Short mmCIF file of C-alpha atoms in Angstrom, two decimals:
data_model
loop_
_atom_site.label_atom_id
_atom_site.label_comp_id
_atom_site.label_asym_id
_atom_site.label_seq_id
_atom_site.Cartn_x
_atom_site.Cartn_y
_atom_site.Cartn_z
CA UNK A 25 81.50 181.25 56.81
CA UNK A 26 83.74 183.39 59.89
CA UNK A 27 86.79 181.52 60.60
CA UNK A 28 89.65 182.60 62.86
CA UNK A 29 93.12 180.96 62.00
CA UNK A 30 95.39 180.88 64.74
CA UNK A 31 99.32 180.53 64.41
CA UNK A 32 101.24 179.61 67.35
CA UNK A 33 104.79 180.13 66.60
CA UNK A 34 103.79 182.81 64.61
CA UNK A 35 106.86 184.98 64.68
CA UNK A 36 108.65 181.81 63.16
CA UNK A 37 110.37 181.12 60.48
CA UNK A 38 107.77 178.77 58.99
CA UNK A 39 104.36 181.41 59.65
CA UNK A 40 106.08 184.02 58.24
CA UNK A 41 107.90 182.24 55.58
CA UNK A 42 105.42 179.97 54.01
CA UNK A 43 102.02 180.02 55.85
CA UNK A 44 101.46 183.89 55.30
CA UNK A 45 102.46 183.72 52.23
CA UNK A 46 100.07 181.19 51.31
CA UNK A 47 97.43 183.02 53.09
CA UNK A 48 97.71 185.97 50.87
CA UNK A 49 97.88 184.22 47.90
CA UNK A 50 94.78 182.41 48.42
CA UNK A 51 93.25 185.77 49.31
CA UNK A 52 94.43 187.44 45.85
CA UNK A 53 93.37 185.17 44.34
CA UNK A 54 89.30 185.29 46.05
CA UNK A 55 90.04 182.07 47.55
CA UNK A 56 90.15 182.95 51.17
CA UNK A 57 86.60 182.80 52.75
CA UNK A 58 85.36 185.95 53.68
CA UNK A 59 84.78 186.73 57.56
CA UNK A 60 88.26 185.74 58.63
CA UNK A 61 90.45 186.93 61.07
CA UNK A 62 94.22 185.60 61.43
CA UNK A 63 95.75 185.96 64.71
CA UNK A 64 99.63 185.48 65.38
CA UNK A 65 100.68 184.12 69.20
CA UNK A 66 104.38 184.28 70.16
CA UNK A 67 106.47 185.12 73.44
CA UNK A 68 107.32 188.84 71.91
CA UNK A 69 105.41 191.83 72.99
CA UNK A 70 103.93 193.29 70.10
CA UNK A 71 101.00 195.50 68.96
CA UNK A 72 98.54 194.56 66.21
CA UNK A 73 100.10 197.05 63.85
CA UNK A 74 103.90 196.02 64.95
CA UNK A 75 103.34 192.36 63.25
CA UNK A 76 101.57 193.69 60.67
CA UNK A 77 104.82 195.85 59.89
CA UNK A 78 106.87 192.91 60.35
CA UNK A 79 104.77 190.76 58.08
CA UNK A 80 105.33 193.32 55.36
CA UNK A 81 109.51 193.59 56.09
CA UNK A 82 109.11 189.93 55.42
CA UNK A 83 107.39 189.71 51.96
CA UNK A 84 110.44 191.17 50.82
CA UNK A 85 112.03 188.02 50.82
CA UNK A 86 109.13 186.30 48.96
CA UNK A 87 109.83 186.00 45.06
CA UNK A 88 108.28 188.85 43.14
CA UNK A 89 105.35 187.67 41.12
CA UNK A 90 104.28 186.88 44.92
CA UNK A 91 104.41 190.13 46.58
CA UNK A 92 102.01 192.17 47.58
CA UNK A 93 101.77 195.92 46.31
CA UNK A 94 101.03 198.76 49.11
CA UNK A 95 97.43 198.59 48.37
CA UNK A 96 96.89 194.95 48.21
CA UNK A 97 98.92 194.51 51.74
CA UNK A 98 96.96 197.01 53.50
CA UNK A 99 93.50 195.00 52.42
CA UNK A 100 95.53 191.35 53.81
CA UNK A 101 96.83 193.21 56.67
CA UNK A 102 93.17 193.96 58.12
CA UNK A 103 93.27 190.37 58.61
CA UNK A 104 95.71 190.03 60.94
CA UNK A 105 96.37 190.18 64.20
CA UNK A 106 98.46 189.60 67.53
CA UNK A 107 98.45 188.16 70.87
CA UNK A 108 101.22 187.43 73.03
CA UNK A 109 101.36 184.06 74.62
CA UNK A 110 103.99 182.48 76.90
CA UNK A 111 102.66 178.46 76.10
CA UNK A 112 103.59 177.51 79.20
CA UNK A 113 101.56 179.59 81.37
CA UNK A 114 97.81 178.72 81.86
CA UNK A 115 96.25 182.12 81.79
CA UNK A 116 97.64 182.96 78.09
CA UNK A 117 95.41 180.42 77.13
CA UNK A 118 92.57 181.72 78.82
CA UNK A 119 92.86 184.92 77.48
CA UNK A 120 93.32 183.29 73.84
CA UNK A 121 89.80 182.22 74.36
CA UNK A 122 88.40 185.06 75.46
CA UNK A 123 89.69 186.74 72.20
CA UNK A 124 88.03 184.01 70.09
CA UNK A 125 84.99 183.84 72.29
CA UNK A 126 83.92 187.41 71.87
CA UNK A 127 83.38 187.08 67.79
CA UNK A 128 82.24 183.18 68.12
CA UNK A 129 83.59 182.70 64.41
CA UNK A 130 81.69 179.54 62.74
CA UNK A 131 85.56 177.50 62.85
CA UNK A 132 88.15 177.88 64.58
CA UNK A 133 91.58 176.64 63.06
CA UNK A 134 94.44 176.48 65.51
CA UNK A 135 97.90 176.18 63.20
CA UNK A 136 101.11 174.64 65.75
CA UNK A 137 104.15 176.11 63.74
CA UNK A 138 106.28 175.26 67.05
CA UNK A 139 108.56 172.41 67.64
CA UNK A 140 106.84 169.05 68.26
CA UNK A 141 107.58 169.01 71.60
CA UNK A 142 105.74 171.70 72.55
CA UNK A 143 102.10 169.76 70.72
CA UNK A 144 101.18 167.86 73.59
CA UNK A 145 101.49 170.80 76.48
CA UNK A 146 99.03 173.21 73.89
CA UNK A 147 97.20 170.58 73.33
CA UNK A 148 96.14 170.20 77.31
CA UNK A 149 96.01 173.67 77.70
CA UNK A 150 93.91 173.99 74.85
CA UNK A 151 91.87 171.51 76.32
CA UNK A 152 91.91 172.53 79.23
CA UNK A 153 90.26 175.78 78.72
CA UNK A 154 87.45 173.99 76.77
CA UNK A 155 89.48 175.46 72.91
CA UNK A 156 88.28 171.95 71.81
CA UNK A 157 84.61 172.40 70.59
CA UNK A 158 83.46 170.83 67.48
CA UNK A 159 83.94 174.05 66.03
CA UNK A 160 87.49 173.86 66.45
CA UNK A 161 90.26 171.95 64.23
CA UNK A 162 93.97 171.47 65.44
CA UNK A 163 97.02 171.98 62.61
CA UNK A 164 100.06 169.60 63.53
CA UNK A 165 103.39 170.57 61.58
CA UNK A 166 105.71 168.10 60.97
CA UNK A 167 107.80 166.26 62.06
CA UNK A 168 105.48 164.93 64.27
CA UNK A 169 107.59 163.29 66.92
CA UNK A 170 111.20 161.77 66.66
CA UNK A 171 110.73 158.05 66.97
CA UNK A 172 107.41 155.98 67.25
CA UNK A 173 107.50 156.40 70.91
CA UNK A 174 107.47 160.31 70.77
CA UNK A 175 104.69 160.08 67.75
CA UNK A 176 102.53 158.15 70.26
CA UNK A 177 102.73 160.27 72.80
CA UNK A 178 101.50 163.13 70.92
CA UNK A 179 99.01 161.43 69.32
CA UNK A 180 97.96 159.63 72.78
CA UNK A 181 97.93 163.55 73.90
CA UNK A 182 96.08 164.79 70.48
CA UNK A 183 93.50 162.13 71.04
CA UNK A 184 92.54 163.13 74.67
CA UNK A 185 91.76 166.34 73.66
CA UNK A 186 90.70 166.38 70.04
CA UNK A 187 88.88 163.64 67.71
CA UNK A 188 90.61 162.34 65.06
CA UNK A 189 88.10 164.18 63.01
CA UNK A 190 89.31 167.43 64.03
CA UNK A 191 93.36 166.79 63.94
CA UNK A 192 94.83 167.59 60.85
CA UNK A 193 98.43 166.23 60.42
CA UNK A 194 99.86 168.47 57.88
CA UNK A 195 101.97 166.92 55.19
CA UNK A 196 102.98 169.73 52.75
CA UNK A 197 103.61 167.30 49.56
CA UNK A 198 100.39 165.75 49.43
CA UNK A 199 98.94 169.63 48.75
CA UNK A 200 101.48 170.07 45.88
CA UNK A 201 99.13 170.06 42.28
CA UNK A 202 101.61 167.14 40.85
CA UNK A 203 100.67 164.96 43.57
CA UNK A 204 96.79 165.59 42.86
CA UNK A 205 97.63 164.53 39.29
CA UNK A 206 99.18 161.63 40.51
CA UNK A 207 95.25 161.19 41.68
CA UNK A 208 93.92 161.74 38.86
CA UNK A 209 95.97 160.09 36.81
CA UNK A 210 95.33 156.54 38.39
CA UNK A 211 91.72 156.76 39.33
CA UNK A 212 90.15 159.09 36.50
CA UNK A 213 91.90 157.67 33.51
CA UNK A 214 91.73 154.15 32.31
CA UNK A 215 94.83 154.16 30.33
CA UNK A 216 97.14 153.39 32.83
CA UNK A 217 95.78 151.35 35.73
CA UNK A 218 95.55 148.04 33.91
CA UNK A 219 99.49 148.30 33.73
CA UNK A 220 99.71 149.70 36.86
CA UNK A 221 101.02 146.16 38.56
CA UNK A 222 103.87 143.61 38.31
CA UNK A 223 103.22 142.17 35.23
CA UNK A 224 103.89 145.55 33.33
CA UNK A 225 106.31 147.23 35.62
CA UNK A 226 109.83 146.66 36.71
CA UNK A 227 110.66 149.09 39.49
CA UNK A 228 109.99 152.72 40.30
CA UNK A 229 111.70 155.12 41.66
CA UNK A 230 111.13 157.91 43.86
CA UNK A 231 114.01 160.94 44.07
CA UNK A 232 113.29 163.94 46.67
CA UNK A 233 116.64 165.77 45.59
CA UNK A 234 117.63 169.24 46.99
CA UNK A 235 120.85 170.92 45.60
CA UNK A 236 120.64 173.55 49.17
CA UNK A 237 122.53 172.60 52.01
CA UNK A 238 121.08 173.32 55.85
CA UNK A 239 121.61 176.89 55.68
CA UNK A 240 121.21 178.41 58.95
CA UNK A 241 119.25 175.25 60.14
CA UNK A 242 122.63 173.09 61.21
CA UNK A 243 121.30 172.55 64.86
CA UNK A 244 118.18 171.54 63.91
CA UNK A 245 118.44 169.18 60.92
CA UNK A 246 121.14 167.37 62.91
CA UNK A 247 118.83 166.30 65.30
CA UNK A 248 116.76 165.08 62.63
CA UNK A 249 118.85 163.98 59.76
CA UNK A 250 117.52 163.12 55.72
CA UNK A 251 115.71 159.49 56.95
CA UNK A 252 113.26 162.32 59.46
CA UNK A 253 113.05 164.74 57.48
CA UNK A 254 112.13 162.94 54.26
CA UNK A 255 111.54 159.37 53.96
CA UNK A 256 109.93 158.91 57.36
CA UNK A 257 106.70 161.68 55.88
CA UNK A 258 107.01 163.05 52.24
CA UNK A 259 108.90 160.22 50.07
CA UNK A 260 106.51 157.44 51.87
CA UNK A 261 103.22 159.17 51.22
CA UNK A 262 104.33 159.64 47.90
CA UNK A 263 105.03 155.62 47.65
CA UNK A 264 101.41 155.13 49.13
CA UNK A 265 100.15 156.91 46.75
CA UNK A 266 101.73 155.14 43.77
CA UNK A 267 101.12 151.98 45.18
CA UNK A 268 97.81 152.42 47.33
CA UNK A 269 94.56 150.15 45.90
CA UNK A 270 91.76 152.10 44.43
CA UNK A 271 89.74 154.03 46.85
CA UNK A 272 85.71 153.06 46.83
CA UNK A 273 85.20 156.59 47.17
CA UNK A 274 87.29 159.94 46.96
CA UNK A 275 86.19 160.26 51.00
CA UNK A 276 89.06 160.70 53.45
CA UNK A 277 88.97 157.59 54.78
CA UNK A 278 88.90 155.53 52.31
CA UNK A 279 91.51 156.74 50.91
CA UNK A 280 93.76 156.77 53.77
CA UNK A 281 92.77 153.37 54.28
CA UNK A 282 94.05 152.51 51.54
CA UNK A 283 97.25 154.43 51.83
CA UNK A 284 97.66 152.41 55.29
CA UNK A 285 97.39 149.05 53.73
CA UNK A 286 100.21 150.03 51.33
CA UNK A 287 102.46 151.32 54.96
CA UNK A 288 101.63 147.82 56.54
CA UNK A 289 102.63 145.76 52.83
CA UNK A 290 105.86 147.26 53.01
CA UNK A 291 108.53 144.78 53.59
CA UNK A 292 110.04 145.04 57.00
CA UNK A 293 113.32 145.95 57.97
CA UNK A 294 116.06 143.21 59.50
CA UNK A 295 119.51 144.24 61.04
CA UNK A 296 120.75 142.17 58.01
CA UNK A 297 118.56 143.91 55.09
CA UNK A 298 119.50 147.28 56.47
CA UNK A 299 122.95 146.89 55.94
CA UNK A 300 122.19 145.43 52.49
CA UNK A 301 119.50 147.79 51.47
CA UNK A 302 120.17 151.20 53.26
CA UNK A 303 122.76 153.68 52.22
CA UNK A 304 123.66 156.87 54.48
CA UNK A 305 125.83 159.61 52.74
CA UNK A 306 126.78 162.91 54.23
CA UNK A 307 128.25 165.73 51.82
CA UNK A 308 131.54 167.08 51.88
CA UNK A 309 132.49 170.61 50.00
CA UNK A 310 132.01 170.45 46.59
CA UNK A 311 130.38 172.72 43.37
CA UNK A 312 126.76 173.55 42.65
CA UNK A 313 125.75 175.68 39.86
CA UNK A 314 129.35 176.30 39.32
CA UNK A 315 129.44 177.67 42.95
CA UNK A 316 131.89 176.32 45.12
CA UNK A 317 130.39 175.12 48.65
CA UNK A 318 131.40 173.91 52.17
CA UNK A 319 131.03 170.28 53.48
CA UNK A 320 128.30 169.53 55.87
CA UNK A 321 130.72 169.62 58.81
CA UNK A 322 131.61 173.26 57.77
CA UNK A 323 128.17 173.93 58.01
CA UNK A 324 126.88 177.13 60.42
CA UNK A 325 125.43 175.64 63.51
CA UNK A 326 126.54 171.19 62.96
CA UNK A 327 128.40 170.31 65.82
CA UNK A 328 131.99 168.68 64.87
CA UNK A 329 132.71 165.54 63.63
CA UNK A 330 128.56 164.87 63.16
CA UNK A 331 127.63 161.55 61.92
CA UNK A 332 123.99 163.09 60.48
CA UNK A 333 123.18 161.67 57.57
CA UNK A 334 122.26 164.42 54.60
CA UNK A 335 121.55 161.87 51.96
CA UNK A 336 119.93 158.13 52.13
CA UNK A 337 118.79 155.71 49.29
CA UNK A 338 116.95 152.73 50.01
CA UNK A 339 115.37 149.47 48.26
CA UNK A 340 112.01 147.99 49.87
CA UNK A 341 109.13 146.05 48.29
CA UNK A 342 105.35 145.92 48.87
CA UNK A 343 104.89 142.81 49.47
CA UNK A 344 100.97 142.27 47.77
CA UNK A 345 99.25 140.57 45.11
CA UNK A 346 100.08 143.74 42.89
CA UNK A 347 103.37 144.20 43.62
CA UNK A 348 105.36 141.50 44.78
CA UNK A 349 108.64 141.81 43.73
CA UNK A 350 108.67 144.89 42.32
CA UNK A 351 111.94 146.72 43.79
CA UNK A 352 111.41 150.22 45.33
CA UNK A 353 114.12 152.51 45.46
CA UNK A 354 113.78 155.85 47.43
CA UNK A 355 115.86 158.42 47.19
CA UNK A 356 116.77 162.10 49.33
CA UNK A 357 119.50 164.45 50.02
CA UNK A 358 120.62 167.79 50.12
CA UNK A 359 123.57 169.31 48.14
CA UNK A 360 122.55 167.11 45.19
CA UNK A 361 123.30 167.84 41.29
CA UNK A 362 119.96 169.36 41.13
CA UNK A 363 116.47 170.31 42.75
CA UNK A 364 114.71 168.01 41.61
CA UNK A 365 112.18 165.81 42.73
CA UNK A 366 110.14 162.68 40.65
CA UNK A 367 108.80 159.68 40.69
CA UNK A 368 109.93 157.37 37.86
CA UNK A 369 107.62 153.81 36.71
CA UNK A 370 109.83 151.89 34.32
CA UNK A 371 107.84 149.59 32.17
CA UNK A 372 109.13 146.01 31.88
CA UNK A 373 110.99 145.58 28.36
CA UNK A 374 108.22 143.78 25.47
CA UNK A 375 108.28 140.32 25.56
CA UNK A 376 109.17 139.63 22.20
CA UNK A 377 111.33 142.16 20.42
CA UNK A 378 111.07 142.60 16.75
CA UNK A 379 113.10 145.72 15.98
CA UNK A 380 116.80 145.58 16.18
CA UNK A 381 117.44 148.08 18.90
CA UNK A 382 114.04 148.93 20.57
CA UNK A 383 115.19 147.69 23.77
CA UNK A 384 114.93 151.05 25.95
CA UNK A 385 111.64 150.15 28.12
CA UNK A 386 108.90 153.02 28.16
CA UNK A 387 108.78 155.33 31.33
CA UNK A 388 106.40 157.07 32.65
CA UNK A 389 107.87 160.32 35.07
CA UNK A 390 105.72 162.22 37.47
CA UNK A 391 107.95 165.54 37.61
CA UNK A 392 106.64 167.25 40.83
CA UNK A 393 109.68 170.05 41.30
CA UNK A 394 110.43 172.30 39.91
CA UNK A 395 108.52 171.47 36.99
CA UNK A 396 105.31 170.08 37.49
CA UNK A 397 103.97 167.38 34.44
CA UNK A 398 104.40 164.14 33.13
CA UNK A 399 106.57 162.52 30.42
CA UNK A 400 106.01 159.28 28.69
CA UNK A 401 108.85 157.67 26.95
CA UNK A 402 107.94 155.64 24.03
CA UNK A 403 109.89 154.28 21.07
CA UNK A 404 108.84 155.28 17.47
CA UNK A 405 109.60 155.31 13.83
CA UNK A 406 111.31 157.80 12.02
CA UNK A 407 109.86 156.47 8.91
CA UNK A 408 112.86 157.60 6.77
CA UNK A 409 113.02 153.88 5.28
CA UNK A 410 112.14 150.60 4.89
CA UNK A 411 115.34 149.66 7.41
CA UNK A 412 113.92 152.29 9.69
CA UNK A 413 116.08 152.31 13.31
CA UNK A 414 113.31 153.09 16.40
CA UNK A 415 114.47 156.05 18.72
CA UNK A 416 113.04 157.07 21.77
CA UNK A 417 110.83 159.85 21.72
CA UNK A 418 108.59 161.59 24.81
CA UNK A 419 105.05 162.78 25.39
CA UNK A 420 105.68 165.70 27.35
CA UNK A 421 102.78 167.55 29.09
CA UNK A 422 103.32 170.76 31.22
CA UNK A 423 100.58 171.18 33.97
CA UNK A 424 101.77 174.84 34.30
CA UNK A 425 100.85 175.61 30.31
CA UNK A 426 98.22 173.24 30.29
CA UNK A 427 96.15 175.12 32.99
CA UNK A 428 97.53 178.65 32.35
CA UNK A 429 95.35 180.10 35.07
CA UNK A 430 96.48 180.84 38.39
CA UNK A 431 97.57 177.08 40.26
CA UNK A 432 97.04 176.99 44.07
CA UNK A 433 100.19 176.08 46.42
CA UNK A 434 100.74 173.28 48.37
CA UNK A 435 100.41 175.09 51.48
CA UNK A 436 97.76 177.64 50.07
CA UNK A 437 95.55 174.21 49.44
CA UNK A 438 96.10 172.80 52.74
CA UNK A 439 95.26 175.78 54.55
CA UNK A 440 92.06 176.33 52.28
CA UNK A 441 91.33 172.58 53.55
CA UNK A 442 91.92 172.92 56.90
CA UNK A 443 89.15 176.09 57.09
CA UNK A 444 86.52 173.88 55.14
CA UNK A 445 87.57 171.01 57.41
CA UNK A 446 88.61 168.67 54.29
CA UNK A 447 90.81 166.15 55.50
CA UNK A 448 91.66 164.25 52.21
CA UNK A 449 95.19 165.30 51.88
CA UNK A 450 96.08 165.03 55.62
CA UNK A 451 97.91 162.34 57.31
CA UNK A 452 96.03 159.82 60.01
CA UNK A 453 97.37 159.05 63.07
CA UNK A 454 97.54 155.40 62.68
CA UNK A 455 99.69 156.28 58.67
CA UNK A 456 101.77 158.24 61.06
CA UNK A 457 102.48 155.57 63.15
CA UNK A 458 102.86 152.84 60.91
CA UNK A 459 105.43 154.94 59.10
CA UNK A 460 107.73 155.52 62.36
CA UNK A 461 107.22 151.59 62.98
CA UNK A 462 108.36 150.69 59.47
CA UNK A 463 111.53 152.91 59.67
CA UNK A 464 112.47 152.46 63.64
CA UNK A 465 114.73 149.41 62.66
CA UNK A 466 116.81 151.35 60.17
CA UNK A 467 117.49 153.67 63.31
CA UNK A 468 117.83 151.31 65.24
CA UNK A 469 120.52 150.21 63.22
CA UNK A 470 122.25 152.83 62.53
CA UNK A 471 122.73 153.83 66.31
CA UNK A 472 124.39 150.50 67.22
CA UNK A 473 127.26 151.24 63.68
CA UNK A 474 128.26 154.63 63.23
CA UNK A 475 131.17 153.55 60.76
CA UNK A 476 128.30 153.02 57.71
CA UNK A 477 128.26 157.03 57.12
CA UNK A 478 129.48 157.62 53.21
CA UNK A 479 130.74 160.99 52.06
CA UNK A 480 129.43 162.46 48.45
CA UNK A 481 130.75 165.72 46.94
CA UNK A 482 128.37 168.23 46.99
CA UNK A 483 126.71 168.81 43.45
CA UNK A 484 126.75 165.08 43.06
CA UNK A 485 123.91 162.71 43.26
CA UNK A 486 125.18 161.19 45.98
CA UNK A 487 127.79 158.36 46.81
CA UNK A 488 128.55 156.01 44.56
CA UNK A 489 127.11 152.98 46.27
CA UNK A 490 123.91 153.90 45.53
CA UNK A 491 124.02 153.17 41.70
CA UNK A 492 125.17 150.22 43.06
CA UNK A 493 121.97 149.71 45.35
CA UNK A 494 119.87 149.82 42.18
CA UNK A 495 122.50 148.21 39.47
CA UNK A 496 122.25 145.12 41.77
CA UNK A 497 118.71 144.33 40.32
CA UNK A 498 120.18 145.24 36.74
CA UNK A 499 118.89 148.70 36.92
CA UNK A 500 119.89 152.21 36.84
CA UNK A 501 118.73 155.74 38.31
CA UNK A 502 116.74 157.87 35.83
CA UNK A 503 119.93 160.21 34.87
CA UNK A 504 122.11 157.40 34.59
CA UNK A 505 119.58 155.51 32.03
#
């Protein structure tokens, strides 16, 4: 099957940092369909063999099992290729399909690594110079919009243009291999769904932790702030996944209907419940890794006396037959004790204890950074004595030594997908939606009080008042347990 893969934005920070990366890892590793060509459109004038040199200065900065050598690079560089493109001229578009016209490759994947508010203008450009043929798929980067509004538009845009069918709303979690276990371990294992409900679990926790600050990203990330960047997309898939019914079928859309039903169950937020349930944080200098670091505000690029939040933790339900009243908690930030993100099910206590102290409830954790596994935590036996004392012990398995073979990427996957036209692991428009409708009032919020901003020390896990958020219900994060 010919493809051609088109990055716009593709002397970004994102193409040349992840996606081309990815790229050549699925080609090492024979994954990358043959027939391809990659082509890279940006405002610079450059020559074919220019990028290609630039590429290569750039795998430098990719960790070391991941580079190329000389003779591997010069086989991926035949690949690629470079137009420039001003996106706001007409013509450039024309003369992007002339390129891709003259091969007529068998699909056409057309990547936006740009800022969303450049998706709708490509979009009707792309349209309008008939770049929307059945053959062709469109890749949209988040965030996709800033607010529901903005998401509609594009997606009102997207639609004129493109079927849904051919719109691929990239979500970069949903291709990491822990979250495909997460699959797998609910719908191709009987153990666990049976207890997978409110009679068998208390609450479960999901923490997207980062112990990096903004970097060089200050202007950017404080137009978009933690709720954006992380709950809005990555931490609420995840929770429609743990929570979603089981698909009829392991199509696309039934699974994503599913994973809607789970976005509409969740209980709404009121004025009142997002002062009770929602905690901001922003980070202040502080230690990581023994490394002493600056405050948010010190931070290169964040304008003075910001009010961005870097950190929120939050309580919801989903409010269903299976889950009513189960507690939620979600949990992001950056500058945290550790990288370090998992999804935690705590078990309900037995109903009847017989032991003296076997009172620690059984978890199940979903580790999907850095490590990627499972634990169960069980209490057993010694079996030292007759008086025997139960301790906890753990079932620890380690995806990476369990399959010792090469593991695809998140973003190696969802390319991979987006060439075969798969769209299992990417996001609907009407998910997307519902997502920016569910969080809009804890925005809204937050713009009418800017005095609810709490500072954390950086290397922490965050303020205080969020062990509190959970300790109301009687329960604890996972490192505090």
């Amino acid at each position: 099957m010919s493809f051609d893969l088109v990055f716009f934005g593709g002397t970004g920070d994102l193409t040349w940092r992840k996606l081309m990366p990815a790229l050549f890892q699925a080609f090492r590793h024979g994954k990358l369909p043959e027939g391809g060509r990659i082509l890279a459109v940006a405002r610079d004038d450059r020559s074919d063999e220019a990028y290609r040199q630039f590429i290569h200065d750039r795998f430098a900065e990719v960790e070391s099992s991941k580079r190329p050598s000389d003779e591997e690079f010069a086989r991926f560089a035949a690949l690629l290729h470079y137009q420039r493109m001003d996106l706001s001229h007409p013509e450039d578009y024309a003369g992007l399909k002339q390129w891709l016209d003259a091969r007529g490759a068998d699909t056409v994947v057309l990547y936006l690594a740009t800022s969303p508010y450049l998706f709708p203008v490509i979009c009707e450009q792309l349209g309008a110079v008939g770049l929307n043929g059945p053959q062709v798929r469109v890749v949209l980067e988040k965030p996709l919009g800033h607010d529901l509004t903005s998401a509609r538009e594009i997606n009102r845009v997207v639609r004129s243009v493109f079927s849904e069918r051919q719109a691929f709303r990239i979500d970069h979690y949903l291709g990491k291999p822990s979250v495909q276990n997460l699959m797998a371990l609910r719908f191709a294992n009987a153990l666990f769904e049976p207890l997978w409900r409110r009679e068998s679990i208390a609450n479960i926790q999901i923490t997207l932790a980062e112990s990096i600050g903004v970097g060089t990203r200050g202007d950017f990330y404080d137009k978009t702030g933690a709720l954006r960047d992380m709950v809005q997309n990555h931490a609420l898939q995840l929770l429609t996944m743990i929570a979603m019914e089981p698909p009829s079928t392991n199509d696309a859309d039934a699974i994503r209907d599913e994973k809607l039903k789970v976005l509409k169950s969740l209980k709404p937020f009121t004025p009142e419940s997002v002062a009770r349930d929602v905690l901001r944080g922003q980070y202040k200098a502080g230690n990581v890794a023994g490394q002493a670091v600056p405050g948010y505000l010190d931070e290169v690029k964040v304008p003075p006396g910001s009010s961005c939040e870097t950190f929120v933790a939050l309580r919801t339900e989903v409010q269903n037959w299976r889950w009513a009243g189960v507690p939620f908690y979600l949990r992001t930030g950056k500058r945290l004790a550790a990288r370090d993100a998992q999804i935690v099910i705590n078990f309900r206590e037995v109903p009847h204890p017989i032991f003296p102290n076997a009172s620690q409830p059984n978890k199940l954790v979903i580790k999907l950074q850095p490590e990627d596994g499972l634990e169960l935590h069980l209490m057993a036996a010694k079996g030292s004595g007759p008086s025997d004392q139960l301790s906890p012990v753990q079932l620890d398995l380690d995806f990476d030594r369990a399959f010792p073979s090469e593991r695809v990427g998140a973003y190696e996957r969802l390319l991979l997908d987006a060439i075969a036209g798969r769209l299992n692991l990417f996001v609907r428009s009407d998910e997307q939606e519902q997502a920016w409708r569910w969080v809009e009032p804890i925005l809204d919020a937050w713009s009418r009080d800017a005095t609810g901003l709490r500072t954390y020390a950086a290397g922490s896990w965050g303020p205080a008042a969020a062990s509190a958020l959970v300790a109301r219900d009687g329960f604890a994060w996972a490192e505090e347990q």
